[in-house]
PDB file of C-alpha atoms and ligand atoms in Angstrom:
ATOM      1  CA  MET B   1       8.024  -7.212 -28.606  1.00 96.00           C
ATOM      2  CA  PHE B   2       9.702  -8.479 -25.492  1.00 98.00           C
ATOM      3  CA  ASP B   3      12.714  -6.817 -26.368  1.00 98.00           C
ATOM      4  CA  LEU B   4      15.310  -7.064 -23.536  1.00 98.00           C
ATOM      5  CA  LYS B   5      18.429  -5.561 -25.276  1.00 98.00           C
ATOM      6  CA  GLY B   6      20.626  -3.643 -22.889  1.00 98.00           C
ATOM      7  CA  LYS B   7      18.994  -5.392 -19.911  1.00 98.00           C
ATOM      8  CA  THR B   8      20.882  -7.579 -17.237  1.00 98.00           C
ATOM      9  CA  ALA B   9      19.345 -10.470 -15.614  1.00 99.00           C
ATOM     10  CA  LEU B  10      20.425 -12.778 -12.930  1.00 99.00           C
ATOM     11  CA  VAL B  11      18.745 -16.206 -12.718  1.00 99.00           C
ATOM     12  CA  THR B  12      19.138 -18.388  -9.448  1.00 98.00           C
ATOM     13  CA  GLY B  13      19.281 -22.001 -10.350  1.00 98.00           C
ATOM     14  CA  GLY B  14      19.946 -21.275 -13.862  1.00 98.00           C
ATOM     15  CA  SER B  15      22.198 -24.361 -14.485  1.00 98.00           C
ATOM     16  CA  ARG B  16      19.462 -26.746 -15.282  1.00 97.00           C
ATOM     17  CA  GLY B  17      15.896 -27.480 -16.030  1.00 97.00           C
ATOM     18  CA  ILE B  18      13.505 -24.377 -15.928  1.00 98.00           C
ATOM     19  CA  GLY B  19      16.042 -21.937 -14.647  1.00 98.00           C
ATOM     20  CA  ARG B  20      18.244 -22.961 -17.834  1.00 98.00           C
ATOM     21  CA  ALA B  21      15.346 -22.487 -20.220  1.00 98.00           C
ATOM     22  CA  ILE B  22      14.820 -19.008 -18.620  1.00 99.00           C
ATOM     23  CA  CYS B  23      18.399 -17.855 -18.953  1.00 99.00           C
ATOM     24  CA  GLU B  24      18.445 -18.955 -22.670  1.00 98.00           C
ATOM     25  CA  ALA B  25      15.003 -17.381 -23.320  1.00 99.00           C
ATOM     26  CA  LEU B  26      16.112 -13.859 -21.533  1.00 99.00           C
ATOM     27  CA  ALA B  27      19.306 -14.110 -23.689  1.00 99.00           C
ATOM     28  CA  ALA B  28      17.556 -14.902 -26.808  1.00 98.00           C
ATOM     29  CA  GLN B  29      15.615 -11.400 -26.302  1.00 98.00           C
ATOM     30  CA  GLY B  30      18.878  -9.598 -25.859  1.00 98.00           C
ATOM     31  CA  ALA B  31      19.454  -9.503 -21.964  1.00 99.00           C
ATOM     32  CA  HIS B  32      23.069 -10.264 -20.705  1.00 99.00           C
ATOM     33  CA  VAL B  33      22.396 -13.196 -18.203  1.00 99.00           C
ATOM     34  CA  VAL B  34      24.068 -14.267 -15.137  1.00 99.00           C
ATOM     35  CA  VAL B  35      23.713 -17.923 -14.411  1.00 99.00           C
ATOM     36  CA  ASN B  36      23.637 -19.030 -10.924  1.00 98.00           C
ATOM     37  CA  TYR B  37      24.125 -22.554  -9.457  1.00 98.00           C
ATOM     38  CA  VAL B  38      25.361 -24.035  -6.376  1.00 98.00           C
ATOM     39  CA  ARG B  39      27.030 -27.304  -7.352  1.00 98.00           C
ATOM     40  CA  GLY B  40      26.855 -27.556 -11.210  1.00 97.00           C
ATOM     41  CA  GLU B  41      29.515 -25.427 -12.333  1.00 98.00           C
ATOM     42  CA  ASP B  42      30.088 -27.493 -15.753  1.00 98.00           C
ATOM     43  CA  ASN B  43      26.187 -27.335 -16.162  1.00 98.00           C
ATOM     44  CA  ALA B  44      26.276 -23.599 -15.691  1.00 98.00           C
ATOM     45  CA  ARG B  45      29.173 -23.253 -18.165  1.00 98.00           C
ATOM     46  CA  ALA B  46      27.173 -25.229 -20.655  1.00 98.00           C
ATOM     47  CA  VAL B  47      24.381 -22.957 -20.310  1.00 98.00           C
ATOM     48  CA  VAL B  48      26.809 -19.957 -21.078  1.00 99.00           C
ATOM     49  CA  SER B  49      28.039 -21.766 -24.117  1.00 98.00           C
ATOM     50  CA  ALA B  50      24.832 -22.499 -25.593  1.00 98.00           C
ATOM     51  CA  ILE B  51      23.662 -18.834 -25.007  1.00 99.00           C
ATOM     52  CA  GLU B  52      27.021 -17.584 -26.617  1.00 98.00           C
ATOM     53  CA  ALA B  53      26.578 -19.839 -29.384  1.00 98.00           C
ATOM     54  CA  ALA B  54      23.221 -18.656 -30.171  1.00 98.00           C
ATOM     55  CA  GLY B  55      24.710 -14.971 -30.465  1.00 98.00           C
ATOM     56  CA  GLY B  56      23.790 -13.850 -26.742  1.00 98.00           C
ATOM     57  CA  THR B  57      26.094 -13.017 -23.749  1.00 98.00           C
ATOM     58  CA  ALA B  58      26.205 -14.417 -20.430  1.00 98.00           C
ATOM     59  CA  GLU B  59      28.349 -15.302 -17.273  1.00 98.00           C
ATOM     60  CA  ILE B  60      28.124 -17.537 -14.517  1.00 98.00           C
ATOM     61  CA  ALA B  61      27.876 -16.986 -10.722  1.00 98.00           C
ATOM     62  CA  GLY B  62      28.286 -19.710  -8.207  1.00 98.00           C
ATOM     63  CA  PHE B  63      26.679 -19.254  -4.815  1.00 98.00           C
ATOM     64  CA  ASP B  64      24.396 -21.039  -2.339  1.00 98.00           C
ATOM     65  CA  VAL B  65      21.291 -18.928  -1.947  1.00 98.00           C
ATOM     66  CA  SER B  66      20.134 -20.873   1.187  1.00 97.00           C
ATOM     67  CA  ASN B  67      22.540 -18.503   3.052  1.00 95.00           C
ATOM     68  CA  MET B  68      20.586 -15.263   3.065  1.00 94.00           C
ATOM     69  CA  GLY B  69      23.743 -13.208   3.797  1.00 95.00           C
ATOM     70  CA  VAL B  70      25.722 -14.784   1.152  1.00 96.00           C
ATOM     71  CA  ALA B  71      23.020 -14.524  -1.197  1.00 97.00           C
ATOM     72  CA  GLU B  72      22.725 -10.921  -0.653  1.00 98.00           C
ATOM     73  CA  GLU B  73      26.312 -10.247  -0.871  1.00 98.00           C
ATOM     74  CA  HIS B  74      26.486 -11.937  -4.332  1.00 98.00           C
ATOM     75  CA  VAL B  75      23.453 -10.435  -5.803  1.00 98.00           C
ATOM     76  CA  SER B  76      24.976  -7.050  -4.858  1.00 98.00           C
ATOM     77  CA  ALA B  77      28.288  -7.815  -6.197  1.00 98.00           C
ATOM     78  CA  VAL B  78      26.661  -9.059  -9.760  1.00 98.00           C
ATOM     79  CA  ALA B  79      24.765  -5.674  -9.629  1.00 98.00           C
ATOM     80  CA  LYS B  80      27.809  -3.699  -8.950  1.00 98.00           C
ATOM     81  CA  ARG B  81      29.997  -5.471 -11.447  1.00 98.00           C
ATOM     82  CA  LEU B  82      27.423  -5.116 -14.310  1.00 98.00           C
ATOM     83  CA  GLY B  83      26.516  -1.514 -13.133  1.00 98.00           C
ATOM     84  CA  LYS B  84      22.871  -2.546 -12.420  1.00 98.00           C
ATOM     85  CA  LEU B  85      20.444  -5.499 -12.142  1.00 98.00           C
ATOM     86  CA  ASP B  86      17.489  -4.970 -14.179  1.00 98.00           C
ATOM     87  CA  ILE B  87      15.815  -8.575 -13.829  1.00 99.00           C
ATOM     88  CA  LEU B  88      16.006 -11.137 -10.860  1.00 99.00           C
ATOM     89  CA  VAL B  89      14.314 -14.451 -11.460  1.00 99.00           C
ATOM     90  CA  ALA B  90      14.464 -16.263  -8.200  1.00 99.00           C
ATOM     91  CA  ASN B  91      14.095 -19.848  -9.580  1.00 98.00           C
ATOM     92  CA  ALA B  92      16.507 -21.860  -7.227  1.00 98.00           C
ATOM     93  CA  GLY B  93      14.279 -24.479  -5.528  1.00 98.00           C
ATOM     94  CA  ILE B  94      14.452 -27.902  -3.970  1.00 97.00           C
ATOM     95  CA  ALA B  95      11.785 -30.572  -2.939  1.00 94.00           C
ATOM     96  CA  GLN B  96      12.262 -32.833  -0.075  1.00 91.00           C
ATOM     97  CA  ASP B  97       9.145 -34.782  -0.363  1.00 91.00           C
ATOM     98  CA  GLY B  98       7.614 -36.893   2.233  1.00 93.00           C
ATOM     99  CA  LEU B  99       4.572 -37.172   4.591  1.00 95.00           C
ATOM    100  CA  LEU B 100       4.538 -34.893   7.489  1.00 95.00           C
ATOM    101  CA  LEU B 101       4.798 -37.792   9.990  1.00 95.00           C
ATOM    102  CA  ARG B 102       8.294 -38.692   8.498  1.00 94.00           C
ATOM    103  CA  LEU B 103       9.721 -35.171   7.894  1.00 94.00           C
ATOM    104  CA  LYS B 104      12.615 -33.970   9.933  1.00 95.00           C
ATOM    105  CA  GLU B 105      13.220 -30.689  11.047  1.00 96.00           C
ATOM    106  CA  ALA B 106      16.372 -30.380   9.262  1.00 96.00           C
ATOM    107  CA  ASP B 107      14.610 -30.972   6.011  1.00 95.00           C
ATOM    108  CA  ILE B 108      12.198 -28.436   6.781  1.00 97.00           C
ATOM    109  CA  ASP B 109      14.814 -25.844   7.590  1.00 97.00           C
ATOM    110  CA  GLN B 110      16.612 -26.736   4.403  1.00 98.00           C
ATOM    111  CA  THR B 111      13.654 -26.476   2.250  1.00 98.00           C
ATOM    112  CA  LEU B 112      12.557 -22.988   3.547  1.00 98.00           C
ATOM    113  CA  ALA B 113      16.192 -21.874   3.668  1.00 98.00           C
ATOM    114  CA  VAL B 114      16.469 -22.350  -0.215  1.00 98.00           C
ATOM    115  CA  ASN B 115      13.095 -21.714  -1.451  1.00 98.00           C
ATOM    116  CA  VAL B 116      11.989 -18.926   0.763  1.00 98.00           C
ATOM    117  CA  LYS B 117      15.049 -17.336   2.648  1.00 98.00           C
ATOM    118  CA  GLY B 118      17.078 -17.631  -0.581  1.00 98.00           C
ATOM    119  CA  ALA B 119      14.613 -15.865  -2.572  1.00 98.00           C
ATOM    120  CA  LEU B 120      14.206 -13.082   0.163  1.00 98.00           C
ATOM    121  CA  GLY B 121      17.902 -12.640   0.187  1.00 98.00           C
ATOM    122  CA  CYS B 122      18.379 -12.321  -3.548  1.00 98.00           C
ATOM    123  CA  ALA B 123      15.316 -10.009  -3.882  1.00 98.00           C
ATOM    124  CA  LYS B 124      16.547  -7.705  -0.900  1.00 98.00           C
ATOM    125  CA  ALA B 125      19.838  -7.158  -2.794  1.00 98.00           C
ATOM    126  CA  ALA B 126      17.960  -6.679  -6.112  1.00 98.00           C
ATOM    127  CA  VAL B 127      15.669  -4.131  -4.802  1.00 98.00           C
ATOM    128  CA  LYS B 128      18.424  -2.114  -3.484  1.00 98.00           C
ATOM    129  CA  SER B 129      20.048  -1.897  -6.940  1.00 98.00           C
ATOM    130  CA  MET B 130      16.783  -1.443  -8.737  1.00 98.00           C
ATOM    131  CA  MET B 131      15.845   1.430  -6.497  1.00 98.00           C
ATOM    132  CA  ARG B 132      18.968   3.130  -7.460  1.00 98.00           C
ATOM    133  CA  SER B 133      18.363   2.593 -11.310  1.00 97.00           C
ATOM    134  CA  LYS B 134      14.648   3.577 -10.834  1.00 97.00           C
ATOM    135  CA  GLY B 135      12.861   0.335 -11.927  1.00 98.00           C
ATOM    136  CA  GLY B 136      13.329  -3.439 -12.512  1.00 98.00           C
ATOM    137  CA  ARG B 137      11.540  -6.865 -12.592  1.00 98.00           C
ATOM    138  CA  ILE B 138      11.494  -9.594  -9.819  1.00 99.00           C
ATOM    139  CA  ILE B 139      10.072 -12.892 -10.857  1.00 99.00           C
ATOM    140  CA  PHE B 140       9.498 -15.601  -8.129  1.00 99.00           C
ATOM    141  CA  VAL B 141       9.149 -19.044  -9.496  1.00 99.00           C
ATOM    142  CA  SER B 142       6.556 -20.664  -7.265  1.00 98.00           C
ATOM    143  CA  SER B 143       4.579 -23.906  -7.962  1.00 98.00           C
ATOM    144  CA  VAL B 144       0.973 -25.199  -8.816  1.00 98.00           C
ATOM    145  CA  VAL B 145       0.994 -27.000  -5.519  1.00 97.00           C
ATOM    146  CA  ALA B 146       1.092 -23.529  -3.522  1.00 98.00           C
ATOM    147  CA  GLU B 147      -2.441 -23.148  -4.526  1.00 98.00           C
ATOM    148  CA  MET B 148      -3.623 -26.785  -4.845  1.00 97.00           C
ATOM    149  CA  GLY B 149      -1.586 -28.520  -2.074  1.00 97.00           C
ATOM    150  CA  ASN B 150      -0.363 -32.104  -2.672  1.00 94.00           C
ATOM    151  CA  ALA B 151       0.026 -34.832  -0.329  1.00 95.00           C
ATOM    152  CA  GLY B 152       3.615 -35.691   0.412  1.00 95.00           C
ATOM    153  CA  GLN B 153       4.640 -32.001  -0.280  1.00 95.00           C
ATOM    154  CA  THR B 154       3.665 -30.206   2.702  1.00 97.00           C
ATOM    155  CA  VAL B 155       6.617 -28.217   3.437  1.00 97.00           C
ATOM    156  CA  TYR B 156       7.433 -27.788  -0.337  1.00 97.00           C
ATOM    157  CA  ALA B 157       3.889 -26.338  -0.913  1.00 98.00           C
ATOM    158  CA  ALA B 158       4.357 -24.006   2.285  1.00 98.00           C
ATOM    159  CA  SER B 159       7.586 -22.787   0.603  1.00 98.00           C
ATOM    160  CA  LYS B 160       5.859 -22.111  -2.509  1.00 98.00           C
ATOM    161  CA  ALA B 161       2.742 -20.429  -1.026  1.00 98.00           C
ATOM    162  CA  ALA B 162       5.085 -18.280   0.799  1.00 99.00           C
ATOM    163  CA  LEU B 163       6.645 -16.974  -2.338  1.00 99.00           C
ATOM    164  CA  LEU B 164       2.947 -15.909  -3.432  1.00 99.00           C
ATOM    165  CA  GLY B 165       2.640 -13.676  -0.270  1.00 98.00           C
ATOM    166  CA  ILE B 166       6.007 -12.339  -0.698  1.00 99.00           C
ATOM    167  CA  THR B 167       5.248 -11.387  -4.297  1.00 99.00           C
ATOM    168  CA  LYS B 168       2.088  -9.521  -3.422  1.00 99.00           C
ATOM    169  CA  SER B 169       3.625  -7.768  -0.598  1.00 99.00           C
ATOM    170  CA  LEU B 170       6.799  -6.944  -2.305  1.00 98.00           C
ATOM    171  CA  ALA B 171       4.589  -5.574  -5.345  1.00 99.00           C
ATOM    172  CA  ARG B 172       2.991  -3.144  -3.019  1.00 98.00           C
ATOM    173  CA  GLU B 173       6.134  -2.307  -1.333  1.00 98.00           C
ATOM    174  CA  TYR B 174       8.029  -1.239  -4.474  1.00 98.00           C
ATOM    175  CA  ALA B 175       5.464  -0.220  -6.994  1.00 98.00           C
ATOM    176  CA  SER B 176       6.101   3.282  -6.416  1.00 98.00           C
ATOM    177  CA  ARG B 177       9.747   2.644  -7.479  1.00 98.00           C
ATOM    178  CA  SER B 178       8.689   1.160 -10.754  1.00 98.00           C
ATOM    179  CA  ILE B 179       9.810  -2.288  -9.479  1.00 98.00           C
ATOM    180  CA  THR B 180       7.243  -4.939 -10.600  1.00 99.00           C
ATOM    181  CA  VAL B 181       6.961  -8.094  -8.573  1.00 99.00           C
ATOM    182  CA  ASN B 182       5.300 -11.146  -9.998  1.00 99.00           C
ATOM    183  CA  ALA B 183       5.235 -15.013  -9.720  1.00 99.00           C
ATOM    184  CA  ILE B 184       5.116 -17.799 -12.156  1.00 99.00           C
ATOM    185  CA  ALA B 185       3.321 -21.014 -10.809  1.00 98.00           C
ATOM    186  CA  PRO B 186       4.314 -23.945 -13.120  1.00 98.00           C
ATOM    187  CA  GLY B 187       2.449 -27.291 -13.215  1.00 97.00           C
ATOM    188  CA  PHE B 188       4.385 -30.214 -13.892  1.00 95.00           C
ATOM    189  CA  ILE B 189       7.268 -29.614 -15.927  1.00 97.00           C
ATOM    190  CA  GLU B 190       9.888 -31.910 -17.574  1.00 95.00           C
ATOM    191  CA  THR B 191      13.156 -31.587 -15.673  1.00 90.00           C
ATOM    192  CA  ASP B 192      15.446 -33.485 -13.187  1.00 86.00           C
ATOM    193  CA  MET B 193      13.071 -32.737 -10.502  1.00 80.00           C
ATOM    194  CA  THR B 194      10.053 -34.503 -12.107  1.00 84.00           C
ATOM    195  CA  ASN B 195      12.034 -37.207 -14.185  1.00 84.00           C
ATOM    196  CA  ALA B 196      12.415 -39.329 -11.033  1.00 78.00           C
ATOM    197  CA  LEU B 197       8.774 -40.008 -11.228  1.00 79.00           C
ATOM    198  CA  PRO B 198       7.780 -43.736 -12.190  1.00 82.00           C
ATOM    199  CA  GLU B 199       6.152 -44.169 -15.648  1.00 86.00           C
ATOM    200  CA  ALA B 200       2.867 -45.112 -13.897  1.00 85.00           C
ATOM    201  CA  ALA B 201       2.847 -41.940 -11.820  1.00 81.00           C
ATOM    202  CA  ARG B 202       3.529 -39.752 -14.902  1.00 85.00           C
ATOM    203  CA  THR B 203       0.665 -41.497 -16.710  1.00 88.00           C
ATOM    204  CA  GLU B 204      -1.661 -40.834 -13.862  1.00 86.00           C
ATOM    205  CA  LEU B 205      -0.359 -37.250 -13.660  1.00 86.00           C
ATOM    206  CA  CYS B 206      -1.094 -36.595 -17.186  1.00 92.00           C
ATOM    207  CA  ARG B 207      -4.859 -37.747 -16.635  1.00 93.00           C
ATOM    208  CA  ALA B 208      -5.209 -34.928 -14.207  1.00 92.00           C
ATOM    209  CA  ILE B 209      -3.759 -32.139 -16.657  1.00 97.00           C
ATOM    210  CA  PRO B 210      -6.596 -31.031 -19.057  1.00 97.00           C
ATOM    211  CA  LEU B 211      -3.957 -30.311 -21.848  1.00 97.00           C
ATOM    212  CA  GLY B 212      -2.811 -34.152 -21.186  1.00 95.00           C
ATOM    213  CA  ARG B 213       0.846 -33.731 -20.945  1.00 95.00           C
ATOM    214  CA  ILE B 214       3.508 -32.456 -18.791  1.00 95.00           C
ATOM    215  CA  GLY B 215       4.822 -28.993 -19.634  1.00 97.00           C
ATOM    216  CA  ALA B 216       8.251 -28.030 -21.207  1.00 98.00           C
ATOM    217  CA  ALA B 217      10.756 -25.806 -19.274  1.00 98.00           C
ATOM    218  CA  ALA B 218      10.469 -23.469 -22.252  1.00 98.00           C
ATOM    219  CA  GLU B 219       6.909 -22.824 -21.796  1.00 98.00           C
ATOM    220  CA  ILE B 220       7.727 -21.410 -18.587  1.00 98.00           C
ATOM    221  CA  ALA B 221      10.434 -19.349 -19.950  1.00 99.00           C
ATOM    222  CA  ALA B 222       8.312 -17.747 -22.065  1.00 98.00           C
ATOM    223  CA  ALA B 223       6.126 -16.576 -19.139  1.00 99.00           C
ATOM    224  CA  ALA B 224       9.349 -15.307 -17.576  1.00 99.00           C
ATOM    225  CA  VAL B 225      10.120 -13.358 -20.754  1.00 99.00           C
ATOM    226  CA  TYR B 226       6.741 -11.585 -20.601  1.00 99.00           C
ATOM    227  CA  LEU B 227       7.036 -10.645 -17.054  1.00 99.00           C
ATOM    228  CA  ALA B 228      10.524  -9.318 -17.529  1.00 99.00           C
ATOM    229  CA  SER B 229       9.498  -7.178 -20.638  1.00 98.00           C
ATOM    230  CA  GLU B 230       8.456  -3.247 -21.027  1.00 98.00           C
ATOM    231  CA  GLU B 231       5.078  -4.906 -22.190  1.00 98.00           C
ATOM    232  CA  ALA B 232       4.376  -6.273 -18.610  1.00 98.00           C
ATOM    233  CA  ALA B 233       5.061  -2.867 -17.173  1.00 98.00           C
ATOM    234  CA  TYR B 234       1.567  -2.681 -15.808  1.00 98.00           C
ATOM    235  CA  VAL B 235       1.420  -6.128 -14.199  1.00 98.00           C
ATOM    236  CA  THR B 236       2.615  -6.647 -10.646  1.00 99.00           C
ATOM    237  CA  GLY B 237       1.727  -8.579  -7.748  1.00 99.00           C
ATOM    238  CA  GLN B 238       0.108 -11.434 -10.003  1.00 99.00           C
ATOM    239  CA  THR B 239       0.781 -15.183 -10.313  1.00 98.00           C
ATOM    240  CA  LEU B 240       1.096 -16.368 -13.811  1.00 98.00           C
ATOM    241  CA  ARG B 241      -0.113 -19.906 -13.678  1.00 98.00           C
ATOM    242  CA  VAL B 242       1.566 -22.120 -16.599  1.00 98.00           C
ATOM    243  CA  ASN B 243      -0.034 -25.491 -15.807  1.00 98.00           C
ATOM    244  CA  GLY B 244      -1.965 -27.168 -18.797  1.00 98.00           C
ATOM    245  CA  GLY B 245      -4.887 -26.386 -16.764  1.00 98.00           C
ATOM    246  CA  MET B 246      -4.093 -28.485 -13.888  1.00 97.00           C
ATOM    247  CA  TYR B 247      -5.323 -25.896 -11.505  1.00 97.00           C
ATOM    248  CA  VAL B 248      -7.593 -23.162 -12.822  1.00 97.00           C
TER     249      VAL B 248
HETATM  250  P1  NAP I 301      15.958 -28.764 -10.863  1.00 94.90           P
HETATM  251  O1  NAP I 301      15.879 -29.172 -12.315  1.00 94.90           O
HETATM  252  O2  NAP I 301      16.124 -29.545  -9.748  1.00 94.90           O
HETATM  253  O3  NAP I 301      17.156 -27.519 -10.808  1.00 94.90           O
HETATM  254  C1  NAP I 301      17.257 -26.936  -9.756  1.00 94.90           C
HETATM  255  C2  NAP I 301      18.040 -25.491  -9.921  1.00 94.90           C
HETATM  256  O4  NAP I 301      18.229 -24.955  -8.678  1.00 94.90           O
HETATM  257  C3  NAP I 301      19.527 -26.072 -10.202  1.00 94.90           C
HETATM  258  O5  NAP I 301      20.186 -25.076 -11.155  1.00 94.90           O
HETATM  259  C4  NAP I 301      20.292 -26.038  -8.910  1.00 94.90           C
HETATM  260  O6  NAP I 301      21.570 -25.911  -8.981  1.00 94.90           O
HETATM  261  C5  NAP I 301      19.632 -24.809  -8.292  1.00 94.90           C
HETATM  262  N1  NAP I 301      19.759 -24.916  -6.825  1.00 94.90           N
HETATM  263  C6  NAP I 301      19.481 -25.829  -5.951  1.00 94.90           C
HETATM  264  N2  NAP I 301      19.689 -25.554  -4.663  1.00 94.90           N
HETATM  265  C7  NAP I 301      20.486 -24.192  -4.891  1.00 94.90           C
HETATM  266  C8  NAP I 301      20.826 -23.458  -3.962  1.00 94.90           C
HETATM  267  N3  NAP I 301      21.075 -23.596  -2.509  1.00 94.90           N
HETATM  268  N4  NAP I 301      21.645 -22.295  -4.294  1.00 94.90           N
HETATM  269  C9  NAP I 301      21.555 -22.015  -5.647  1.00 94.90           C
HETATM  270  N5  NAP I 301      21.094 -22.623  -6.623  1.00 94.90           N
HETATM  271  C10 NAP I 301      20.345 -23.989  -6.048  1.00 94.90           C
HETATM  272  O7  NAP I 301      14.537 -27.768 -10.687  1.00 94.90           O
HETATM  273  P2  NAP I 301      13.504 -27.436 -11.774  1.00 94.90           P
HETATM  274  O8  NAP I 301      12.559 -28.666 -11.885  1.00 94.90           O
HETATM  275  O9  NAP I 301      14.277 -26.787 -12.951  1.00 94.90           O
HETATM  276  O10 NAP I 301      12.878 -26.249 -10.767  1.00 94.90           O
HETATM  277  C11 NAP I 301      13.169 -24.988 -10.962  1.00 94.90           C
HETATM  278  C12 NAP I 301      11.968 -24.204  -9.891  1.00 94.90           C
HETATM  279  O11 NAP I 301      10.708 -24.340 -10.341  1.00 94.90           O
HETATM  280  C13 NAP I 301      12.096 -24.681  -8.594  1.00 94.90           C
HETATM  281  O12 NAP I 301      12.027 -23.385  -7.615  1.00 94.90           O
HETATM  282  C14 NAP I 301      10.951 -25.754  -8.439  1.00 94.90           C
HETATM  283  O13 NAP I 301      10.438 -25.554  -7.111  1.00 94.90           O
HETATM  284  C15 NAP I 301      10.074 -24.856  -9.374  1.00 94.90           C
HETATM  285  N6  NAP I 301       9.131 -25.824  -9.986  1.00 94.90           N
HETATM  286  C16 NAP I 301       9.290 -26.894 -10.619  1.00 94.90           C
HETATM  287  C17 NAP I 301       8.454 -27.719 -11.261  1.00 94.90           C
HETATM  288  C18 NAP I 301       8.710 -28.872 -12.154  1.00 94.90           C
HETATM  289  O14 NAP I 301       7.629 -29.695 -12.423  1.00 94.90           O
HETATM  290  N7  NAP I 301      10.062 -29.231 -12.399  1.00 94.90           N
HETATM  291  C19 NAP I 301       6.919 -27.380 -10.850  1.00 94.90           C
HETATM  292  C20 NAP I 301       6.688 -26.291 -10.261  1.00 94.90           C
HETATM  293  C21 NAP I 301       7.691 -25.469  -9.580  1.00 94.90           C
HETATM  294  P3  NAP I 301      22.795 -27.017  -9.453  1.00 94.90           P
HETATM  295  O15 NAP I 301      22.618 -27.616 -10.648  1.00 94.90           O
HETATM  296  O16 NAP I 301      24.077 -26.390  -8.959  1.00 94.90           O
HETATM  297  O17 NAP I 301      22.504 -28.065  -8.320  1.00 94.90           O
END
């Protein structure tokens, strides 16, 4: 089950956290993985080394998804170089938290540029390649806050909710081309993004999670492997919530 041998995959923001776990999990199932990053080249190289040490294949591709044109060009170049792109995981994301009254327009623009326009640019190029190869998988990494909301995360939540609308629309747009489009909505997951939380906030957070703990990046990666697989061929336009029951 979930055999990805012969498949090519690109994971944006694959150099750390959830993206890294997704890269390793897709490679473990046999996919050749392209690890995208924006600043962390050493981290991206470390992901490739870990994948190779485990018997898989991978390569790095550094580019900033926040520039839609640049993102499109790079994804197209990856697809051309590899001959096809079977799986896109649009995972790169940033959170610039703050109450609306304190948010600056530049912060809002940057969050939307990375989280929404970046995902759209990558998806646009991926769709072009997937239409040529008559099928593919697009997976957007959204968030539990897209559906729940969270004080202090208005813009981040908006960007992640946008991905759910994009998922449903693209699923309808490209179903006839055998391209499935789904989203994963993680709850709170142990990564650099959440490590900054003070211990008291983490304890408080765990009280709001029925399973009583913060999730592991590998638990999100497992969902990505499923959605990328042949076994998920009849699943499109859906949001797979992996959140310990935090939002049901
Ligand atoms: P993270 O540890 O902060 O890692 C972010 C990744 O995105 C890094 O690989 C980073 O690359 C990359 N990135 C950031 N800006 C980029 C850009 N402009 N172009 C290309 N790559 C860029 O984040 P994470 O916690 O793993 O989160 C991954 C995704 O899951 C995000 O979309 C996030 O919103 C979502 N999510 C996370 C949680 C959570 O609890 N952690 C919960 C729900 C949803 P560099 O290493 O080069 O900086």
